[in-house]
Amino acid sequence: MTTARLSEMKSNGEKITVLTAYDWATAKLLDESGVDVLLVGDSLGMVVLGLENTLPVTMDDMIHHCKAVARGSQRALLVGDMPFMSYQVSPEQAVTNAGRFLQEAGMHAVKVEGGREMLPAVRRMTQSGIPVLGHVGLTPQHVHQLGGYKVQGRTEVAAQRIREDAIALEEAGVFGLVLECVPESLARTISQQLAVPTIGIGAGPDCDGQILVFHDVVGLYDRFTPKFVKKYAQAGALMREAVQQYVREVKSGDFPAPEHTFK
C-alpha cells in the first residue's frame, strides 16, 4: 500500500480502512486481515500506557512502538503519529523528528494535528520527501485548548475554518486528511472538495475511509466509549475470563496437568 494507491482508491470510490496498532502481534494480525493503513497513534498513551491523555507521550515512546509495528507489517501503509511538541516549535524541528519516524522506525509517513498554523511545518516536511497525513476537527493534542473532547465545526464560522484549514493543508502537500468529530455534512463537503482522501473518525459515512482505535474495536479499552465507536468484539471480557480460569486452576492444582509436564 502506498500514498499513490490511496489516491487511486478515492478516485475509484473504494473505501480505505485504517486502524491503530502499537505492537508486533497486533500489527501482524491487522496486516494479515487486510487493513490498508496502520497508524501508530499517540493514543498509545491512553490505551497502552494508561495515561489520562496523549500529551505526555514522547518521541522515544513513539519510535519504540513504531519499530515493533514495522516488524509486524508486510503490506499496509505505516503512519507514525508525531507527539505533542515534536513539530510545533519550528519547521526544522518537525523535519528532524519526522525523519526519525522514517529512518529509525520504519514508517512510511507521519501524521500531524492542526490547521493553517501547521502549514510551514507541513510544507517543509513534504518538500523534504516526508509524506504527511493531516488531522483537523477534534485534535486531541489541543484537548485543553478545546475544553475537552467535543464535536468541532457545529457553527458556520467554525465549519468554515475547518474547511479552509483542510484546503490549505492539501495545498501544502498532505497526502490525506483525518477528519475527527465533525458533523456529517461538513465531512461530506470537505471530502467532495479535496482531491486527497479523507479518513473519518466520528465524521459520518461519506469520508473516503474510516479509522478507529484498535482497542476500542475489540473491547480492550473500557475507560470510556465514544459515540462513534462500534465494538466488533469483547476481547477484554474473553481475556479476563481466560486469566481467571488460569488462576483457579493453578490454585486448585489442576494446572499443570500430566500433559503439560516433562517426564
Short mmCIF file of C-alpha atoms in Angstrom, two decimals:
data_model
loop_
_atom_site.label_atom_id
_atom_site.label_comp_id
_atom_site.label_asym_id
_atom_site.label_seq_id
_atom_site.Cartn_x
_atom_site.Cartn_y
_atom_site.Cartn_z
CA MET A 1 0.00 0.00 0.00
CA THR A 2 1.27 3.45 -0.94
CA THR A 3 0.02 7.01 -0.79
CA ALA A 4 -0.49 6.88 -4.56
CA ARG A 5 -2.65 3.78 -4.18
CA LEU A 6 -4.78 5.56 -1.58
CA SER A 7 -5.36 8.35 -4.07
CA GLU A 8 -6.44 5.78 -6.66
CA MET A 9 -8.84 4.25 -4.15
CA LYS A 10 -10.52 7.62 -3.63
CA SER A 11 -10.82 8.12 -7.40
CA ASN A 12 -12.35 4.65 -7.76
CA GLY A 13 -14.75 5.07 -4.85
CA GLU A 14 -13.05 2.27 -2.90
CA LYS A 15 -13.21 2.82 0.84
CA ILE A 16 -9.95 2.96 2.82
CA THR A 17 -9.57 1.06 6.09
CA VAL A 18 -7.34 2.38 8.87
CA LEU A 19 -6.74 1.06 12.40
CA THR A 20 -4.24 1.89 15.10
CA ALA A 21 -1.50 -0.57 16.06
CA TYR A 22 1.10 -0.35 18.79
CA ASP A 23 2.99 -3.67 18.81
CA TRP A 24 4.26 -6.52 16.62
CA ALA A 25 1.49 -9.02 17.34
CA THR A 26 -1.35 -6.57 16.65
CA ALA A 27 0.32 -5.18 13.53
CA LYS A 28 0.75 -8.70 12.15
CA LEU A 29 -2.89 -9.54 12.83
CA LEU A 30 -4.23 -6.34 11.26
CA ASP A 31 -1.88 -6.56 8.28
CA GLU A 32 -2.92 -10.15 7.54
CA SER A 33 -6.58 -9.13 7.92
CA GLY A 34 -6.30 -6.67 5.04
CA VAL A 35 -6.25 -3.29 6.82
CA ASP A 36 -4.94 -0.70 4.34
CA VAL A 37 -3.21 1.70 6.74
CA LEU A 38 -1.81 1.17 10.23
CA LEU A 39 -1.46 4.28 12.36
CA VAL A 40 0.86 4.07 15.33
CA GLY A 41 -1.16 6.65 17.19
CA ASP A 42 -0.14 8.73 20.17
CA SER A 43 -3.37 7.28 21.57
CA LEU A 44 -0.99 4.59 22.85
CA GLY A 45 -0.53 6.95 25.79
CA MET A 46 -4.07 6.19 26.89
CA VAL A 47 -4.77 2.63 25.72
CA VAL A 48 -1.28 1.15 26.24
CA LEU A 49 0.49 3.32 28.82
CA GLY A 50 -2.55 4.18 30.95
CA LEU A 51 -2.17 7.97 30.73
CA GLU A 52 -5.09 10.39 31.02
CA ASN A 53 -4.47 11.90 27.57
CA THR A 54 -1.92 11.91 24.75
CA LEU A 55 0.11 14.94 25.88
CA PRO A 56 2.84 13.14 27.91
CA VAL A 57 3.75 10.80 25.01
CA THR A 58 7.33 11.37 23.84
CA MET A 59 9.25 10.83 20.62
CA ASP A 60 11.09 7.93 22.21
CA ASP A 61 7.76 6.32 23.16
CA MET A 62 6.58 6.64 19.56
CA ILE A 63 9.79 5.39 17.96
CA HIS A 64 9.82 2.35 20.25
CA HIS A 65 6.28 1.30 19.30
CA CYS A 66 6.69 2.19 15.62
CA LYS A 67 9.67 -0.16 15.34
CA ALA A 68 7.57 -3.02 16.72
CA VAL A 69 4.71 -2.32 14.33
CA ALA A 70 7.06 -2.11 11.35
CA ARG A 71 8.38 -5.59 12.16
CA GLY A 72 4.86 -6.98 12.14
CA SER A 73 3.60 -5.48 8.87
CA GLN A 74 4.29 -6.57 5.29
CA ARG A 75 1.71 -4.77 3.13
CA ALA A 76 -0.04 -1.90 4.96
CA LEU A 77 0.99 1.75 4.73
CA LEU A 78 2.55 2.65 8.08
CA VAL A 79 1.98 6.10 9.59
CA GLY A 80 3.65 7.39 12.75
CA ASP A 81 1.79 9.92 14.87
CA MET A 82 4.03 12.87 15.77
CA PRO A 83 3.56 13.51 19.51
CA PHE A 84 2.85 16.78 21.26
CA MET A 85 5.62 19.38 20.90
CA SER A 86 7.62 17.30 18.43
CA TYR A 87 6.70 19.52 15.46
CA GLN A 88 5.14 22.72 16.80
CA VAL A 89 8.32 24.61 17.73
CA SER A 90 9.70 25.10 14.21
CA PRO A 91 9.66 23.57 10.72
CA GLU A 92 13.24 22.45 11.29
CA GLN A 93 12.23 20.56 14.44
CA ALA A 94 9.34 18.99 12.53
CA VAL A 95 11.60 17.72 9.74
CA THR A 96 14.17 16.36 12.18
CA ASN A 97 11.62 14.42 14.22
CA ALA A 98 9.60 13.28 11.21
CA GLY A 99 12.80 11.98 9.67
CA ARG A 100 13.31 9.73 12.71
CA PHE A 101 10.00 8.01 12.00
CA LEU A 102 11.18 7.05 8.52
CA GLN A 103 14.88 6.45 9.22
CA GLU A 104 14.77 4.75 12.59
CA ALA A 105 11.28 3.35 12.95
CA GLY A 106 10.39 2.01 9.51
CA MET A 107 7.35 4.24 8.97
CA HIS A 108 6.25 5.34 5.51
CA ALA A 109 4.63 8.62 6.61
CA VAL A 110 3.81 10.80 9.62
CA LYS A 111 0.62 12.40 10.93
CA VAL A 112 0.35 15.89 12.43
CA GLU A 113 -2.58 17.67 14.06
CA GLY A 114 -3.66 21.20 13.29
CA GLY A 115 -4.73 23.52 10.51
CA ARG A 116 -3.21 26.63 8.96
CA GLU A 117 -0.82 27.12 11.87
CA MET A 118 0.92 23.90 10.79
CA LEU A 119 1.42 24.89 7.15
CA PRO A 120 5.11 25.90 7.40
CA ALA A 121 5.99 22.60 9.07
CA VAL A 122 3.90 20.56 6.63
CA ARG A 123 5.46 22.28 3.62
CA ARG A 124 8.97 21.73 4.93
CA MET A 125 8.31 18.05 5.61
CA THR A 126 6.72 17.33 2.26
CA GLN A 127 9.47 19.26 0.46
CA SER A 128 11.95 17.03 2.28
CA GLY A 129 10.29 13.91 0.90
CA ILE A 130 8.31 13.00 4.02
CA PRO A 131 4.66 12.08 3.31
CA VAL A 132 2.31 13.83 5.76
CA LEU A 133 -1.21 12.92 6.84
CA GLY A 134 -3.11 15.92 8.16
CA HIS A 135 -5.64 15.95 11.00
CA VAL A 136 -8.35 18.57 11.64
CA GLY A 137 -11.57 18.84 13.62
CA LEU A 138 -11.15 17.45 17.11
CA THR A 139 -7.38 17.37 17.63
CA PRO A 140 -6.63 15.52 20.90
CA GLN A 141 -3.31 17.29 21.46
CA HIS A 142 -5.35 20.51 21.83
CA VAL A 143 -7.76 18.98 24.37
CA HIS A 144 -7.16 21.66 27.00
CA GLN A 145 -7.49 24.46 24.46
CA LEU A 146 -10.72 22.94 23.11
CA GLY A 147 -12.17 22.45 26.57
CA GLY A 148 -12.48 18.69 26.27
CA TYR A 149 -13.28 16.07 23.65
CA LYS A 150 -16.11 17.87 21.86
CA VAL A 151 -17.55 17.80 18.36
CA GLN A 152 -16.00 20.59 16.26
CA GLY A 153 -17.47 22.65 13.42
CA ARG A 154 -21.07 22.89 14.64
CA THR A 155 -21.39 26.61 13.83
CA GLU A 156 -20.98 28.03 10.33
CA VAL A 157 -17.95 30.05 11.41
CA ALA A 158 -16.25 27.01 12.94
CA ALA A 159 -17.16 24.84 9.97
CA GLN A 160 -15.77 27.40 7.52
CA ARG A 161 -12.48 27.49 9.41
CA ILE A 162 -12.16 23.71 9.25
CA ARG A 163 -12.95 23.75 5.51
CA GLU A 164 -10.31 26.42 4.92
CA ASP A 165 -7.77 24.50 7.01
CA ALA A 166 -8.44 21.35 5.01
CA ILE A 167 -7.94 23.10 1.68
CA ALA A 168 -4.78 24.81 2.92
CA LEU A 169 -3.31 21.53 4.13
CA GLU A 170 -4.00 19.91 0.77
CA GLU A 171 -2.24 22.81 -0.96
CA ALA A 172 0.69 22.35 1.45
CA GLY A 173 1.11 18.78 0.23
CA VAL A 174 -0.61 16.37 2.62
CA PHE A 175 -1.49 13.02 1.00
CA GLY A 176 -4.64 12.65 3.10
CA LEU A 177 -6.61 14.20 5.92
CA VAL A 178 -8.14 12.80 9.10
CA LEU A 179 -11.47 14.41 9.99
CA GLU A 180 -12.30 13.80 13.65
CA CYS A 181 -15.60 14.51 15.37
CA VAL A 182 -17.15 16.88 12.85
CA PRO A 183 -20.75 16.95 11.61
CA GLU A 184 -21.58 14.55 8.81
CA SER A 185 -22.49 17.30 6.35
CA LEU A 186 -19.19 19.11 6.91
CA ALA A 187 -17.19 15.93 6.38
CA ARG A 188 -19.13 15.24 3.18
CA THR A 189 -18.43 18.72 1.83
CA ILE A 190 -14.71 18.53 2.60
CA SER A 191 -14.43 15.04 1.12
CA GLN A 192 -16.02 16.28 -2.11
CA GLN A 193 -13.83 19.39 -2.27
CA LEU A 194 -10.47 17.70 -1.69
CA ALA A 195 -8.57 15.64 -4.22
CA VAL A 196 -6.74 13.79 -1.44
CA PRO A 197 -8.51 11.07 0.60
CA THR A 198 -10.31 11.93 3.82
CA ILE A 199 -10.27 9.49 6.72
CA GLY A 200 -13.13 9.90 9.14
CA ILE A 201 -13.44 9.17 12.85
CA GLY A 202 -16.76 10.33 14.17
CA ALA A 203 -17.31 12.14 10.86
CA GLY A 204 -20.02 10.08 9.19
CA PRO A 205 -20.04 7.64 6.26
CA ASP A 206 -19.12 9.97 3.40
CA CYS A 207 -15.39 10.19 4.07
CA ASP A 208 -13.12 8.21 1.76
CA GLY A 209 -12.08 5.94 4.62
CA GLN A 210 -12.55 5.27 8.30
CA ILE A 211 -10.20 4.95 11.27
CA LEU A 212 -10.79 3.63 14.78
CA VAL A 213 -8.58 2.77 17.73
CA PHE A 214 -7.93 -0.99 17.74
CA HIS A 215 -8.52 -1.30 21.48
CA ASP A 216 -11.97 0.26 21.04
CA VAL A 217 -12.88 -2.03 18.13
CA VAL A 218 -12.14 -5.23 20.06
CA GLY A 219 -13.28 -4.09 23.51
CA LEU A 220 -9.91 -3.80 25.25
CA TYR A 221 -10.32 -0.22 26.50
CA ASP A 222 -13.15 0.43 28.94
CA ARG A 223 -12.48 3.84 30.47
CA PHE A 224 -14.99 5.34 28.07
CA THR A 225 -16.51 4.57 24.69
CA PRO A 226 -17.09 7.47 22.25
CA LYS A 227 -20.39 7.56 20.37
CA PHE A 228 -18.64 6.93 17.04
CA VAL A 229 -17.10 3.62 18.16
CA LYS A 230 -18.55 0.26 17.17
CA LYS A 231 -17.24 -2.64 19.23
CA TYR A 232 -16.87 -5.66 16.98
CA ALA A 233 -15.74 -7.97 19.80
CA GLN A 234 -15.46 -8.13 23.59
CA ALA A 235 -11.89 -9.38 23.70
CA GLY A 236 -11.30 -7.82 27.09
CA ALA A 237 -14.03 -9.95 28.67
CA LEU A 238 -12.70 -13.10 26.98
CA MET A 239 -9.15 -12.40 28.14
CA ARG A 240 -10.31 -11.71 31.69
CA GLU A 241 -12.24 -14.98 31.74
CA ALA A 242 -9.20 -16.91 30.48
CA VAL A 243 -6.92 -15.39 33.11
CA GLN A 244 -9.44 -16.05 35.88
CA GLN A 245 -9.66 -19.70 34.81
CA TYR A 246 -5.84 -19.92 34.84
CA VAL A 247 -5.77 -18.51 38.37
CA ARG A 248 -8.41 -21.01 39.55
CA GLU A 249 -6.60 -23.98 38.01
CA VAL A 250 -3.22 -23.04 39.45
CA LYS A 251 -4.77 -22.50 42.89
CA SER A 252 -6.62 -25.85 42.72
CA GLY A 253 -3.63 -27.77 41.35
CA ASP A 254 -5.40 -28.66 38.09
CA PHE A 255 -2.66 -26.90 36.12
CA PRO A 256 -0.15 -28.03 35.08
CA ALA A 257 -1.69 -31.41 34.25
CA PRO A 258 0.34 -34.50 33.20
CA GLU A 259 0.16 -33.48 29.53
CA HIS A 260 1.92 -30.23 30.39
CA THR A 261 4.70 -31.93 32.38
CA PHE A 262 8.01 -33.41 31.25
CA LYS A 263 8.92 -36.95 32.37
#
